[in-house]
PDB file of C-alpha atoms in Angstrom:
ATOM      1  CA  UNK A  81     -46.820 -54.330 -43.361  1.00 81.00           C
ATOM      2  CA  UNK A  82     -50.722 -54.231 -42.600  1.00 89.00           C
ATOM      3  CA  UNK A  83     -53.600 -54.128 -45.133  1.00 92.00           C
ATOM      4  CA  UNK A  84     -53.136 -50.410 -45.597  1.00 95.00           C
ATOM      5  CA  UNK A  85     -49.678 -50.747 -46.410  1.00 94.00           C
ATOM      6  CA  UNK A  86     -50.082 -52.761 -48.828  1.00 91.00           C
ATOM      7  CA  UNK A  87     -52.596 -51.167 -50.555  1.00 94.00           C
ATOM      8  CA  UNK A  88     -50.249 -48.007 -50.781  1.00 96.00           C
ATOM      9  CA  UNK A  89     -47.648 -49.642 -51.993  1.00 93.00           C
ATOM     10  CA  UNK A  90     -49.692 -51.364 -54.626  1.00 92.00           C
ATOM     11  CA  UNK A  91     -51.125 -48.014 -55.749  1.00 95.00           C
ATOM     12  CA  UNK A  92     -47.231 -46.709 -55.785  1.00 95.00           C
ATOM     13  CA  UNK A  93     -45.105 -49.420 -57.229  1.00 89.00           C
ATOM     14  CA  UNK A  94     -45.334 -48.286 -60.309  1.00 90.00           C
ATOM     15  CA  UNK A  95     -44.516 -44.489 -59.669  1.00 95.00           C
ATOM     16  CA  UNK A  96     -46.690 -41.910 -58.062  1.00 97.00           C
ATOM     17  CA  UNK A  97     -49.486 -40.139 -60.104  1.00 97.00           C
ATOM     18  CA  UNK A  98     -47.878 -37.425 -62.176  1.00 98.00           C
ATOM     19  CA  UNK A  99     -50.846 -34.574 -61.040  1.00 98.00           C
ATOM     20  CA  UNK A 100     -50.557 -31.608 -58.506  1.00 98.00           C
ATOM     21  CA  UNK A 101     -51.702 -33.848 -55.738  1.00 98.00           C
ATOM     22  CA  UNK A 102     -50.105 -37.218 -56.082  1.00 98.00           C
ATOM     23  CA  UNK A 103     -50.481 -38.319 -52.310  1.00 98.00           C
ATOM     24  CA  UNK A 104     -54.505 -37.545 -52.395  1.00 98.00           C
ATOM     25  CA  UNK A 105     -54.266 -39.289 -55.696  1.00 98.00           C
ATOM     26  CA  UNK A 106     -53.216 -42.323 -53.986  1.00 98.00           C
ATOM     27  CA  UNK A 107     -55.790 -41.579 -51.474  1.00 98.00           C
ATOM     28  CA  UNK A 108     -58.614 -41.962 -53.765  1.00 97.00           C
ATOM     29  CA  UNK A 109     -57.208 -44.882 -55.149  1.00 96.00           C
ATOM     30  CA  UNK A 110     -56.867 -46.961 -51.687  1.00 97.00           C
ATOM     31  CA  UNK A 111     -59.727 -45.593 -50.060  1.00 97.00           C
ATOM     32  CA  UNK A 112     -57.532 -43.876 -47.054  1.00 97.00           C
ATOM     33  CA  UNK A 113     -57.901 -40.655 -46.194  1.00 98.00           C
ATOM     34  CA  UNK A 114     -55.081 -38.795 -47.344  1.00 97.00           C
ATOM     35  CA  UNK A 115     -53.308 -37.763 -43.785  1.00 98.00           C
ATOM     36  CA  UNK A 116     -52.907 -41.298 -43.269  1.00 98.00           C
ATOM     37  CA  UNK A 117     -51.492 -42.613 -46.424  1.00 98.00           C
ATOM     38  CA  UNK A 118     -48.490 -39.488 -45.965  1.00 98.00           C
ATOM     39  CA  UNK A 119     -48.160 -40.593 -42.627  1.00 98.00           C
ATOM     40  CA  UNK A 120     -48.214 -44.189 -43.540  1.00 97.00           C
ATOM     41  CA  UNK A 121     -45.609 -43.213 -46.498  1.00 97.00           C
ATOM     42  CA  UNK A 122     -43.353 -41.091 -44.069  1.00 97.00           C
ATOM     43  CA  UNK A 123     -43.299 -44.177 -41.616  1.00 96.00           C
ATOM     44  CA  UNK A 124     -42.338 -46.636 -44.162  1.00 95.00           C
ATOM     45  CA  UNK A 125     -39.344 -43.973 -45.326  1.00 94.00           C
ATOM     46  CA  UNK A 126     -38.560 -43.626 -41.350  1.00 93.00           C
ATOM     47  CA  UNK A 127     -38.131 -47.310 -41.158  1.00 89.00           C
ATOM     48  CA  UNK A 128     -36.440 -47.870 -44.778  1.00 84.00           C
ATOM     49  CA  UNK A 129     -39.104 -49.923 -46.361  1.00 89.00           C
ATOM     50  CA  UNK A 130     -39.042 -47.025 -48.909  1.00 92.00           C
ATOM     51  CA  UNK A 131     -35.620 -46.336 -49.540  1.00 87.00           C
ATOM     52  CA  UNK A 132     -36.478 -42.920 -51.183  1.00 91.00           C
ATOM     53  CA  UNK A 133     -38.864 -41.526 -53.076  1.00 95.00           C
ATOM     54  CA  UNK A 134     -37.748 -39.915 -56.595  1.00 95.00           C
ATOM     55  CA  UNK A 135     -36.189 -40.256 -59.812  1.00 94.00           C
ATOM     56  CA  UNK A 136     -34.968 -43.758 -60.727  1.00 89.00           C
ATOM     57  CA  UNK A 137     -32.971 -43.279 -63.943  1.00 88.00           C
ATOM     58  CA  UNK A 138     -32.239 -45.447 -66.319  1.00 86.00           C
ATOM     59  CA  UNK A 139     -28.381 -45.671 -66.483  1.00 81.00           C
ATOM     60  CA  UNK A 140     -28.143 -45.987 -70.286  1.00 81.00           C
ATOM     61  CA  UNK A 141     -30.677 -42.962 -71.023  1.00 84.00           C
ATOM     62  CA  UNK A 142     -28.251 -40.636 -69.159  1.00 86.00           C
ATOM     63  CA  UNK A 143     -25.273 -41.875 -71.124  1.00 85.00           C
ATOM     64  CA  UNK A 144     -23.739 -44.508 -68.731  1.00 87.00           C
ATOM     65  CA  UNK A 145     -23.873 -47.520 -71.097  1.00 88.00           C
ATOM     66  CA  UNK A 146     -20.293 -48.776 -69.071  1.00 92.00           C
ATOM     67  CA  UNK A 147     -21.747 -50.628 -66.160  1.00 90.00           C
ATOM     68  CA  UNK A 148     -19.492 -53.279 -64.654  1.00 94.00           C
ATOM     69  CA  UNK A 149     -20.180 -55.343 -61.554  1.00 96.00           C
ATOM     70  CA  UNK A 150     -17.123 -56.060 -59.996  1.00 97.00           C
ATOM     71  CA  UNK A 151     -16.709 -58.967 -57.988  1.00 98.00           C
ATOM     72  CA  UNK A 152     -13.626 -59.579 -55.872  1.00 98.00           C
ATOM     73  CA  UNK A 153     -12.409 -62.408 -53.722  1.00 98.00           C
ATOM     74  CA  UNK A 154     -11.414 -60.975 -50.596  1.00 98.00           C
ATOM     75  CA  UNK A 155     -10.702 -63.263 -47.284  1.00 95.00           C
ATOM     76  CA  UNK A 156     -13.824 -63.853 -44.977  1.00 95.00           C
ATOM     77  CA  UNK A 157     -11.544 -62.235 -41.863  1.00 95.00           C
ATOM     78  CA  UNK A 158     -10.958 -58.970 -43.416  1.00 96.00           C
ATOM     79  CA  UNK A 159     -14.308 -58.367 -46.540  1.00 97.00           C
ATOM     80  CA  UNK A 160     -16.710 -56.015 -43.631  1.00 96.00           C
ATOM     81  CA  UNK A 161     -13.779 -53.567 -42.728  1.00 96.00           C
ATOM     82  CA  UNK A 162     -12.721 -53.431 -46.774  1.00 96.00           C
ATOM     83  CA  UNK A 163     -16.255 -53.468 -47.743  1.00 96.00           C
ATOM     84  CA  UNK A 164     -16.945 -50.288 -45.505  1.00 94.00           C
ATOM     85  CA  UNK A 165     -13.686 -48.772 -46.781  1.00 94.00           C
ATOM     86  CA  UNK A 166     -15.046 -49.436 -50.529  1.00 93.00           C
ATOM     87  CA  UNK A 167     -18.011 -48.267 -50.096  1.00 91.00           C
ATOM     88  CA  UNK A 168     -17.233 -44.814 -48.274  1.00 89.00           C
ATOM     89  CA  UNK A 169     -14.803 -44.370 -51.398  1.00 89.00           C
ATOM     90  CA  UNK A 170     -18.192 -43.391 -53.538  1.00 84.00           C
ATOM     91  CA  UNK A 171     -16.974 -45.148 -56.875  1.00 88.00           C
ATOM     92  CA  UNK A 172     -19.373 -47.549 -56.521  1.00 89.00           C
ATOM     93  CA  UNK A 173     -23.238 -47.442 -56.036  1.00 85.00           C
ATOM     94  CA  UNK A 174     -23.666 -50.653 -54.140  1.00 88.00           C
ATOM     95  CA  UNK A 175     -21.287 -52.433 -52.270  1.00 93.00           C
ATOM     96  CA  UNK A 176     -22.542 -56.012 -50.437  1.00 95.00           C
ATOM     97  CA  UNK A 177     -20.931 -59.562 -49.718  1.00 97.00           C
ATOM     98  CA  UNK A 178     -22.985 -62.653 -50.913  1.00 98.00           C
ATOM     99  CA  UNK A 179     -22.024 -66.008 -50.664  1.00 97.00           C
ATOM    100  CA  UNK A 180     -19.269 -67.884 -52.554  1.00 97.00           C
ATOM    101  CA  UNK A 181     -20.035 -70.608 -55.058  1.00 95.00           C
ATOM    102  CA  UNK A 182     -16.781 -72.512 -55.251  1.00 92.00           C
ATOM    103  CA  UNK A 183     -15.275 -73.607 -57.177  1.00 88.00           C
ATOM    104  CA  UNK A 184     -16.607 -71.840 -60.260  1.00 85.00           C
ATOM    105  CA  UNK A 185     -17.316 -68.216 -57.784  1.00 96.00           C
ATOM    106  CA  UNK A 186     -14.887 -67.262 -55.492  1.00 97.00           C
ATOM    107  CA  UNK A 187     -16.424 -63.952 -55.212  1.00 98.00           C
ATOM    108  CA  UNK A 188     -17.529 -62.514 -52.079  1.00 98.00           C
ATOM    109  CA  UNK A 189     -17.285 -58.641 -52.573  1.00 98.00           C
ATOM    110  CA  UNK A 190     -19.678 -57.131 -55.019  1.00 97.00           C
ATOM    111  CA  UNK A 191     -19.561 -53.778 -56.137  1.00 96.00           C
ATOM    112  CA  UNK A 192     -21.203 -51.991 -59.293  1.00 93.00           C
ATOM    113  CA  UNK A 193     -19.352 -49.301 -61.262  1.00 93.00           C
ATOM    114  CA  UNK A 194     -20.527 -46.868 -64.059  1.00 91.00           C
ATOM    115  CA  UNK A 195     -19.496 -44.680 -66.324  1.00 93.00           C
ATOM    116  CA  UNK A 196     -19.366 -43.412 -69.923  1.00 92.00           C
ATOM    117  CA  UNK A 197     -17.222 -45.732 -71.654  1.00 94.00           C
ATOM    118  CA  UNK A 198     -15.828 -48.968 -70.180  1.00 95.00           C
ATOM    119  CA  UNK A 199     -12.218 -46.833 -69.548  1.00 96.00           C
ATOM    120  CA  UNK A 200     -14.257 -44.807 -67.456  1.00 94.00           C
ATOM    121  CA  UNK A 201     -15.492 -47.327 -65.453  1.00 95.00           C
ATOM    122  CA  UNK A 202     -12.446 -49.325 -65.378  1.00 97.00           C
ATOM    123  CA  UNK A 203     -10.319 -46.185 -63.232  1.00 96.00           C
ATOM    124  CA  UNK A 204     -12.797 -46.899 -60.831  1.00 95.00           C
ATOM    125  CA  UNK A 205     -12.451 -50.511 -60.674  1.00 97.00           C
ATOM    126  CA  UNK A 206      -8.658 -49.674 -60.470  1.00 97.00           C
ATOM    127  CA  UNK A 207      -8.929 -47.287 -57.534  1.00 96.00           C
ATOM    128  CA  UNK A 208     -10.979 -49.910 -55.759  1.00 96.00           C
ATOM    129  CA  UNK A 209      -8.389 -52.771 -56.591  1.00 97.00           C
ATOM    130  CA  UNK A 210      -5.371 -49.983 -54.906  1.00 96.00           C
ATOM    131  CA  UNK A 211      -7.444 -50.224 -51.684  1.00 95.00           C
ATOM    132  CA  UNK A 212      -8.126 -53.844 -51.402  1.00 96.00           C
ATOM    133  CA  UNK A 213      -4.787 -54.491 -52.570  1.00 95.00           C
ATOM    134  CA  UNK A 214      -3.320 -57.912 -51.798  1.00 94.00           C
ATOM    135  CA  UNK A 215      -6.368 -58.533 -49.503  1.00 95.00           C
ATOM    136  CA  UNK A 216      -8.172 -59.068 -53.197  1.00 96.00           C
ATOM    137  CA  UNK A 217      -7.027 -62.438 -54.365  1.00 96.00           C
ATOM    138  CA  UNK A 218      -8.426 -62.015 -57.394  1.00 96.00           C
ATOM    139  CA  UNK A 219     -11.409 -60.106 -59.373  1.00 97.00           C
ATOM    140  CA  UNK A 220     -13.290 -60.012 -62.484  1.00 97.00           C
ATOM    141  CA  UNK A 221     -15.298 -57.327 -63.974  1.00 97.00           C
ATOM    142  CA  UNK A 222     -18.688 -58.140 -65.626  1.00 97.00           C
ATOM    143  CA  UNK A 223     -20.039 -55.462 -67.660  1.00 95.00           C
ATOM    144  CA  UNK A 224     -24.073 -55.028 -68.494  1.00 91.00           C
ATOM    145  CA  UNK A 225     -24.325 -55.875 -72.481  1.00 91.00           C
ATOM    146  CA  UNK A 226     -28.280 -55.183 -71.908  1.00 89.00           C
ATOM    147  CA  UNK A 227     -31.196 -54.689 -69.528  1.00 86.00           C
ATOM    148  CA  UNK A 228     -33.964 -57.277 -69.860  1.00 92.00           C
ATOM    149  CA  UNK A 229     -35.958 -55.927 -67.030  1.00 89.00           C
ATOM    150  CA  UNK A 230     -36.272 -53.166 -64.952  1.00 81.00           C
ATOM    151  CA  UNK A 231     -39.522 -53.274 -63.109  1.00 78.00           C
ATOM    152  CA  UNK A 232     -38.387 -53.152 -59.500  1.00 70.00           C
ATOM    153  CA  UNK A 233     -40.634 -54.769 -57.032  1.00 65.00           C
ATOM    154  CA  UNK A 234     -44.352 -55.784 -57.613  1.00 67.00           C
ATOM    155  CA  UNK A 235     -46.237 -57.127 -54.790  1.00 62.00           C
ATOM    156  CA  UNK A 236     -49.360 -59.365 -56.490  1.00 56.00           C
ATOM    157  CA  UNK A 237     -52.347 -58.276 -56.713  1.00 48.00           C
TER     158      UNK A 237
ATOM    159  CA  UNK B 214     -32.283 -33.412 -72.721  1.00 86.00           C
ATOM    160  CA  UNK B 215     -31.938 -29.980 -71.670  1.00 92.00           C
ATOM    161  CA  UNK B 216     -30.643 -28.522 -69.069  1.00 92.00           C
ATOM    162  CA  UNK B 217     -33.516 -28.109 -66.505  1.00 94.00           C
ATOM    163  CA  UNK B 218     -34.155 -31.562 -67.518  1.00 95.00           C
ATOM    164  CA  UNK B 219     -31.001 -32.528 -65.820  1.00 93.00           C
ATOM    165  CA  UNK B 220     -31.262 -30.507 -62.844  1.00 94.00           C
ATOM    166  CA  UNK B 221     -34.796 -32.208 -62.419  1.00 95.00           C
ATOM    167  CA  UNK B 222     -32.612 -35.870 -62.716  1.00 93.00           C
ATOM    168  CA  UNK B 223     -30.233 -34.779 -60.259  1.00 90.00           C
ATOM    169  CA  UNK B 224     -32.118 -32.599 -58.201  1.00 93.00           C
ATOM    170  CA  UNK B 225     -34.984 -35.446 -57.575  1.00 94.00           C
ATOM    171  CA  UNK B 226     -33.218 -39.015 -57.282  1.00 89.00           C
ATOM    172  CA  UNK B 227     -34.410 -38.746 -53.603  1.00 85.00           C
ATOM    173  CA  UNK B 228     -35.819 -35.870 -50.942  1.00 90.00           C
ATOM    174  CA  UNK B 229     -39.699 -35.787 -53.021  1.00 96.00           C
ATOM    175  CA  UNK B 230     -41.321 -34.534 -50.347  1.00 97.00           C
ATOM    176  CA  UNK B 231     -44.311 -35.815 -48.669  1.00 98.00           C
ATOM    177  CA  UNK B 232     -46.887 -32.969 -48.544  1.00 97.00           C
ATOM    178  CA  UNK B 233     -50.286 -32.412 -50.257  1.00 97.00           C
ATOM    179  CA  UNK B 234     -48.491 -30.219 -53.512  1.00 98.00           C
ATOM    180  CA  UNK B 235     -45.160 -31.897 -53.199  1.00 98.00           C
ATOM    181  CA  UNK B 236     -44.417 -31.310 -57.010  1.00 98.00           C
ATOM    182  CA  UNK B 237     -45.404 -27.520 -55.997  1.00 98.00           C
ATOM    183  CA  UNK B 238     -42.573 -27.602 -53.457  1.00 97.00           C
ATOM    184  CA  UNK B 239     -40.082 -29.345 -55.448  1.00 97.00           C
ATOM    185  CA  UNK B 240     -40.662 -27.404 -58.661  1.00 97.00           C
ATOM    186  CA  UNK B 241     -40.141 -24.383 -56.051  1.00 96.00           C
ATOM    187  CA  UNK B 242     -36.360 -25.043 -55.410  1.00 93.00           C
ATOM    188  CA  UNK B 243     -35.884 -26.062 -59.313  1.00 94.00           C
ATOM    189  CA  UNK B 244     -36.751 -22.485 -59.673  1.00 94.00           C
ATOM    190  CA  UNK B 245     -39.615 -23.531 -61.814  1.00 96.00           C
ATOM    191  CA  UNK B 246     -43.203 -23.771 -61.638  1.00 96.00           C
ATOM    192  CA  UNK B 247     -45.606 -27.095 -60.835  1.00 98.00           C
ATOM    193  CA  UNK B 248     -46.831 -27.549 -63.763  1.00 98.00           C
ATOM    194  CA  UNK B 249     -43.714 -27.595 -65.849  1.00 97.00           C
ATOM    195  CA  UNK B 250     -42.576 -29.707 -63.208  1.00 98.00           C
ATOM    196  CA  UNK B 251     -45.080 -32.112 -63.416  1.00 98.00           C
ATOM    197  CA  UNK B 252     -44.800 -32.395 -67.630  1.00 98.00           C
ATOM    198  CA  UNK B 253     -40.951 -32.352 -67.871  1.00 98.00           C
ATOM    199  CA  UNK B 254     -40.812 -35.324 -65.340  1.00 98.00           C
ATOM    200  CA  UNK B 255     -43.876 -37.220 -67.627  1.00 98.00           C
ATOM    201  CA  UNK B 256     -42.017 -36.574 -70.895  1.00 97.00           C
ATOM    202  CA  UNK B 257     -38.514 -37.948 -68.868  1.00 96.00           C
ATOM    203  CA  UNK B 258     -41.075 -40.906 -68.050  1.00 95.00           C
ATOM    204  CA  UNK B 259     -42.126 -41.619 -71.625  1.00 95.00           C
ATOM    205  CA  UNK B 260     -38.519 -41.024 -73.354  1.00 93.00           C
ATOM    206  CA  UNK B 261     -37.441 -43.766 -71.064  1.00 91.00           C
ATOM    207  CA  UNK B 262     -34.830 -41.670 -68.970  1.00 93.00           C
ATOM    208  CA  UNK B 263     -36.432 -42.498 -65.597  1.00 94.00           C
ATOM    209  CA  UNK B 264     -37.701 -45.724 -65.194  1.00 89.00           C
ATOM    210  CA  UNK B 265     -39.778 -44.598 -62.759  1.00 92.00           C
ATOM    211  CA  UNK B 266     -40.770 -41.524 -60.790  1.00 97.00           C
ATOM    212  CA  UNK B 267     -41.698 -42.781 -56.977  1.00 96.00           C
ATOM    213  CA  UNK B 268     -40.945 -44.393 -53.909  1.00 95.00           C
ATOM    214  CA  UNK B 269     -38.187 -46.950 -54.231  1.00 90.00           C
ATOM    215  CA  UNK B 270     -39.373 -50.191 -51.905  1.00 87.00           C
ATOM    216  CA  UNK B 271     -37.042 -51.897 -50.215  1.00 83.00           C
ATOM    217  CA  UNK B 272     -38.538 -55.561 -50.086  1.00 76.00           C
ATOM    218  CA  UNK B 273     -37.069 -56.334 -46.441  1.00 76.00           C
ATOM    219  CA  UNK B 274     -38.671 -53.417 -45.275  1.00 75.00           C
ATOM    220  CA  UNK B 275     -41.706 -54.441 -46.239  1.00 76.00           C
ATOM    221  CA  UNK B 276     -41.207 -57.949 -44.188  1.00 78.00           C
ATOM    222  CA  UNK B 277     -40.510 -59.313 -47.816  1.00 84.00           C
ATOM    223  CA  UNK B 278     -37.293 -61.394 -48.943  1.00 90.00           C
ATOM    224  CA  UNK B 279     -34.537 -60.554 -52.129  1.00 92.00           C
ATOM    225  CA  UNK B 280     -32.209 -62.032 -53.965  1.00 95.00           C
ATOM    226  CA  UNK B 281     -29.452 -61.805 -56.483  1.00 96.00           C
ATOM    227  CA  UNK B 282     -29.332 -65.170 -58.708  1.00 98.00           C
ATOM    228  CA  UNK B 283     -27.108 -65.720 -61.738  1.00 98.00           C
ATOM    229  CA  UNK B 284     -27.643 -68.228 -64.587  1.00 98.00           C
ATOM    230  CA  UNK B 285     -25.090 -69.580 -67.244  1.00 97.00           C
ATOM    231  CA  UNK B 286     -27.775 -69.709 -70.266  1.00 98.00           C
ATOM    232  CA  UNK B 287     -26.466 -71.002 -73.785  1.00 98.00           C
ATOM    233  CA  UNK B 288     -26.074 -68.244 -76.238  1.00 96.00           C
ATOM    234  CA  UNK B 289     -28.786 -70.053 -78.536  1.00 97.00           C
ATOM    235  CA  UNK B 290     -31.765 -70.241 -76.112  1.00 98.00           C
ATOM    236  CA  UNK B 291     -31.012 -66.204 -74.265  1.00 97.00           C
ATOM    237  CA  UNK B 292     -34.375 -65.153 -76.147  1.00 97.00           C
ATOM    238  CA  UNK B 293     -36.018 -68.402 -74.806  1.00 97.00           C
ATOM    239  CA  UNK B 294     -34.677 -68.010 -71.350  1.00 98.00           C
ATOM    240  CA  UNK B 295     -35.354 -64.294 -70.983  1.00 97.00           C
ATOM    241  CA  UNK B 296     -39.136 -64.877 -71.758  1.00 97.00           C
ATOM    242  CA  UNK B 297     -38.866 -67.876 -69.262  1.00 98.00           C
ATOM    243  CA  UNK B 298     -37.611 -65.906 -66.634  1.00 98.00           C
ATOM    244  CA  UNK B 299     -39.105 -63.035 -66.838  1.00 97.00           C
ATOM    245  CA  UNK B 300     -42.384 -63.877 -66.619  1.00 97.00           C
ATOM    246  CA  UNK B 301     -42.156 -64.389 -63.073  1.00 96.00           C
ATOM    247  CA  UNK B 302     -43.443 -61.425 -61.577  1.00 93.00           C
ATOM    248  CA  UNK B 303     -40.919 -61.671 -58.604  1.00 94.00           C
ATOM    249  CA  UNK B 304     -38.113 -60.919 -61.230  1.00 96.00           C
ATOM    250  CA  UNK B 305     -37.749 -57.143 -60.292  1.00 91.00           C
ATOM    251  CA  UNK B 306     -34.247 -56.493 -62.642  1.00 91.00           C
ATOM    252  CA  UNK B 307     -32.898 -59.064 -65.178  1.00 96.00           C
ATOM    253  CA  UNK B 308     -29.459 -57.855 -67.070  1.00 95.00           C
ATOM    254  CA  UNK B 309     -27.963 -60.070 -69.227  1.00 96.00           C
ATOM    255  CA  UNK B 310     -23.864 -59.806 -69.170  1.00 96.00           C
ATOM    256  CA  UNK B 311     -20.776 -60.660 -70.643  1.00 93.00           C
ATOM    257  CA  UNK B 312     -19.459 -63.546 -68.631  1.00 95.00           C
ATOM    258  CA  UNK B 313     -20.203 -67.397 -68.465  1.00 95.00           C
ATOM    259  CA  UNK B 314     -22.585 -66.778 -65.965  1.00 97.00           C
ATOM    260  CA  UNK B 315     -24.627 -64.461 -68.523  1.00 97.00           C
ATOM    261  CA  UNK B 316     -28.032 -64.066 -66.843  1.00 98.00           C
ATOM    262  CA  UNK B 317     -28.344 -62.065 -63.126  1.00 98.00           C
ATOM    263  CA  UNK B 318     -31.660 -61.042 -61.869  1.00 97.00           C
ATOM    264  CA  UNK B 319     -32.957 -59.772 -58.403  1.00 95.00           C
ATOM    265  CA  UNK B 320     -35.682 -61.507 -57.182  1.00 95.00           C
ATOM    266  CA  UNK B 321     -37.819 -59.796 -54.698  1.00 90.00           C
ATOM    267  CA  UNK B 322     -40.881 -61.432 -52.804  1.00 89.00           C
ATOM    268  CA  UNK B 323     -42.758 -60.867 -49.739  1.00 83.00           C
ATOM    269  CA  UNK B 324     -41.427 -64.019 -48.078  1.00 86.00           C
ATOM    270  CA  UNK B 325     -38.288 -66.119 -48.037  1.00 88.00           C
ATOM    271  CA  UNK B 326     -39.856 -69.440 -49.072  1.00 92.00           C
ATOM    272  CA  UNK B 327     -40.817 -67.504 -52.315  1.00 93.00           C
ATOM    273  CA  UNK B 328     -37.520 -66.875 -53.396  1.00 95.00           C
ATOM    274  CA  UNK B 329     -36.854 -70.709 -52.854  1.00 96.00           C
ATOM    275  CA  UNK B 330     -40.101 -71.856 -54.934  1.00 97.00           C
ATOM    276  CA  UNK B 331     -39.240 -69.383 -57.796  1.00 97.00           C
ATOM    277  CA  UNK B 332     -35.817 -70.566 -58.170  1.00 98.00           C
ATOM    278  CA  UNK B 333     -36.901 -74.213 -57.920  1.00 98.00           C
ATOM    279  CA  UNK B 334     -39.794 -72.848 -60.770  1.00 98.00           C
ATOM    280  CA  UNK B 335     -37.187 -71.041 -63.511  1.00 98.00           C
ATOM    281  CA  UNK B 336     -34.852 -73.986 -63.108  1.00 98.00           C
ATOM    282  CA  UNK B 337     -37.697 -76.853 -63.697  1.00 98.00           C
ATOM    283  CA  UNK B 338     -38.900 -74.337 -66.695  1.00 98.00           C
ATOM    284  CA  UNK B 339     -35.514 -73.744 -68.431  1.00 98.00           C
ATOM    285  CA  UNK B 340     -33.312 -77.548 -67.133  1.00 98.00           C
ATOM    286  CA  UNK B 341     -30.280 -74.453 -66.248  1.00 98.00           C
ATOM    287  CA  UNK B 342     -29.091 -74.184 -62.897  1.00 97.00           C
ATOM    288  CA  UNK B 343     -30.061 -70.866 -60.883  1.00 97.00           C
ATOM    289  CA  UNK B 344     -26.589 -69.889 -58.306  1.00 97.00           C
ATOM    290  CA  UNK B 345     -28.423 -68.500 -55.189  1.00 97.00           C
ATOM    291  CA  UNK B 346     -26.568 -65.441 -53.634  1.00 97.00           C
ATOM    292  CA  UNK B 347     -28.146 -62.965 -51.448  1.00 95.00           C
ATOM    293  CA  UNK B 348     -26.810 -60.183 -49.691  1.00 94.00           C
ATOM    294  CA  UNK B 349     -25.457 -61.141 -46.817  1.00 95.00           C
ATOM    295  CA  UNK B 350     -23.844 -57.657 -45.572  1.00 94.00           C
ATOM    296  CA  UNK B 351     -24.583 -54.434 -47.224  1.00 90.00           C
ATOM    297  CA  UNK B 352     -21.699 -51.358 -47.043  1.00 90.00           C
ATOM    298  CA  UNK B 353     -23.509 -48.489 -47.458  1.00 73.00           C
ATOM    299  CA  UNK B 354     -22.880 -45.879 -50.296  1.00 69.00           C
ATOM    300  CA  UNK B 355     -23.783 -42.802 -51.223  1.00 59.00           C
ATOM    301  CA  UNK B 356     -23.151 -42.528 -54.784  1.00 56.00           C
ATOM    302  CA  UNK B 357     -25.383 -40.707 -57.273  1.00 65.00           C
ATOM    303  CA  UNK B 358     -25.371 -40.304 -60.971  1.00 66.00           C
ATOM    304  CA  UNK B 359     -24.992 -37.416 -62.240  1.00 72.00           C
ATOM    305  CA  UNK B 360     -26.875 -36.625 -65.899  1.00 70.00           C
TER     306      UNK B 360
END
């Protein structure tokens, strides 16, 4: 990320300008002409430094106030070909391994469910848990009781 | 909520173009016109139904470092802690949850040794112990959610 990057993604952290032209907008703003800073933005999507540009809603506005993550213990030989099978089941919206904690975390399979009501969400966890099956030693499910923050990143100023 | 308000939510969680009247050409397969466009997607802004209407940064992409850290905060010092921890400006998502570990925020920076120095920070500022656990494989999904 250069200078000009970062002045882009400065100007866009915190959404794009809501006006017909949001790109010459942004322009304006970082002193770039505007050719380069959609360039520079279609590079950064080309090389997933902007995962996509959108929408981000907020779970519990569109009425999914169940949102588990669900951690499982699964054994270090077999988590990437489960975790690929887990995610490619699209139940959950993320699926990554972190590291264990031991011995208070086992968990090395993360996953994050949603839905409605906590039922809802639980079927998922279920159909996940068929999958792993004995390959999950053992998993807990931790459901959201509120967000404090929701900013995403901020690069300083 | 109406209706064209959730087609916009589901329509738009990704694809925005990148064009000089993008909202023109996105409004255009909504069946709807720019500037209705443009206002229905402010309004979803200020309700609080998108948190945001942009590109989504991925902070490795950006040569930048993230995290996932959990704390196990007393019940009687959550307000405390919150304010605590979320006045670091690398704390991108904080949720509290109902566990013993009852804190988990991402932490994004633009370099690892951040993360390190911010975790070292919140745990100085609140005496609690910060668990450390990035990503270290990611399984990719393609799950949306539908309004």
């Amino acid at each position: 990320m250069d200078a000009a990057d970062r002045r882009i993604v400065q100007a866009t952290q915190a959404g794009l300008p809501l006006e017909p032209r949001p790109y010459h907008a942004i322009a304006e703003a970082t002193g770039l002409p505007p050719a380069e800073v959609m360039q520079r933005m279609e590079r950064m999507l080309a090389e997933d430094a902007i995962r996509r540009i959108g929408a981000v809603p907020n779970h519990y506005a569109l009425g999914y106030r169940a949102n588990g993550m669900v951690v499982w213990d699964v054994a270090d030989e077999v988590v990437d070909a489960l975790g690929a099978r887990i995610a490619a089941l699209g139940l959950s919206s993320h699926c990554y391994r972190r590291p264990r904690h031991p011995p208070h975390w086992p968990y090395n399979l993360f996953t994050m469910v949603h839905g409605r009501e906590r039922a809802e969400a639980m079927r998922a966890v279920e159909a996940i848990a068929a999958v792993l099956g004995p390959a999950a030693r053992a998993h807990e499910v931790l459901f959201s009781t509120q967000i404090l923050k929701k900013t995403g990143l901020r690069l300083a100023g | 909520m109406d209706d064209l308000d959730r087609r916009i939510v589901n329509a738009l969680q990704g694809g925005f173009p990148v064009c000089e009247r993008p909202f023109a050409v996105a409004a255009e397969g909504l069946g709807m016109d720019e500037t209705t466009l443009i206002a229905r997607i402010a309004a979803l802004r200020a309700e609080g139904v998108l948190s945001r209407f942009g590109p989504l940064y991925k902070a490795e992409g950006l040569g930048g470092a993230v995290t996932l850290a959990a704390m196990a905060v007393p019940e009687d010092r959550f307000e405390e802690v919150v304010a605590l921890v979320n006045a670091h400006p690398e704390v991108a998502h904080n949720y509290a949850r109902d566990h013993q570990l009852n804190m988990w925020f991402v932490l994004a920076t633009e370099d690892e040794a951040r993360i390190a120095a911010t975790i070292r920070a919140i745990e100085a500022e609140t005496g609690l112990a910060v668990l450390n656990m990035p990503r270290l494989a990611e399984y990719h999904v393609g799950l949306r959610l539908e309004a």
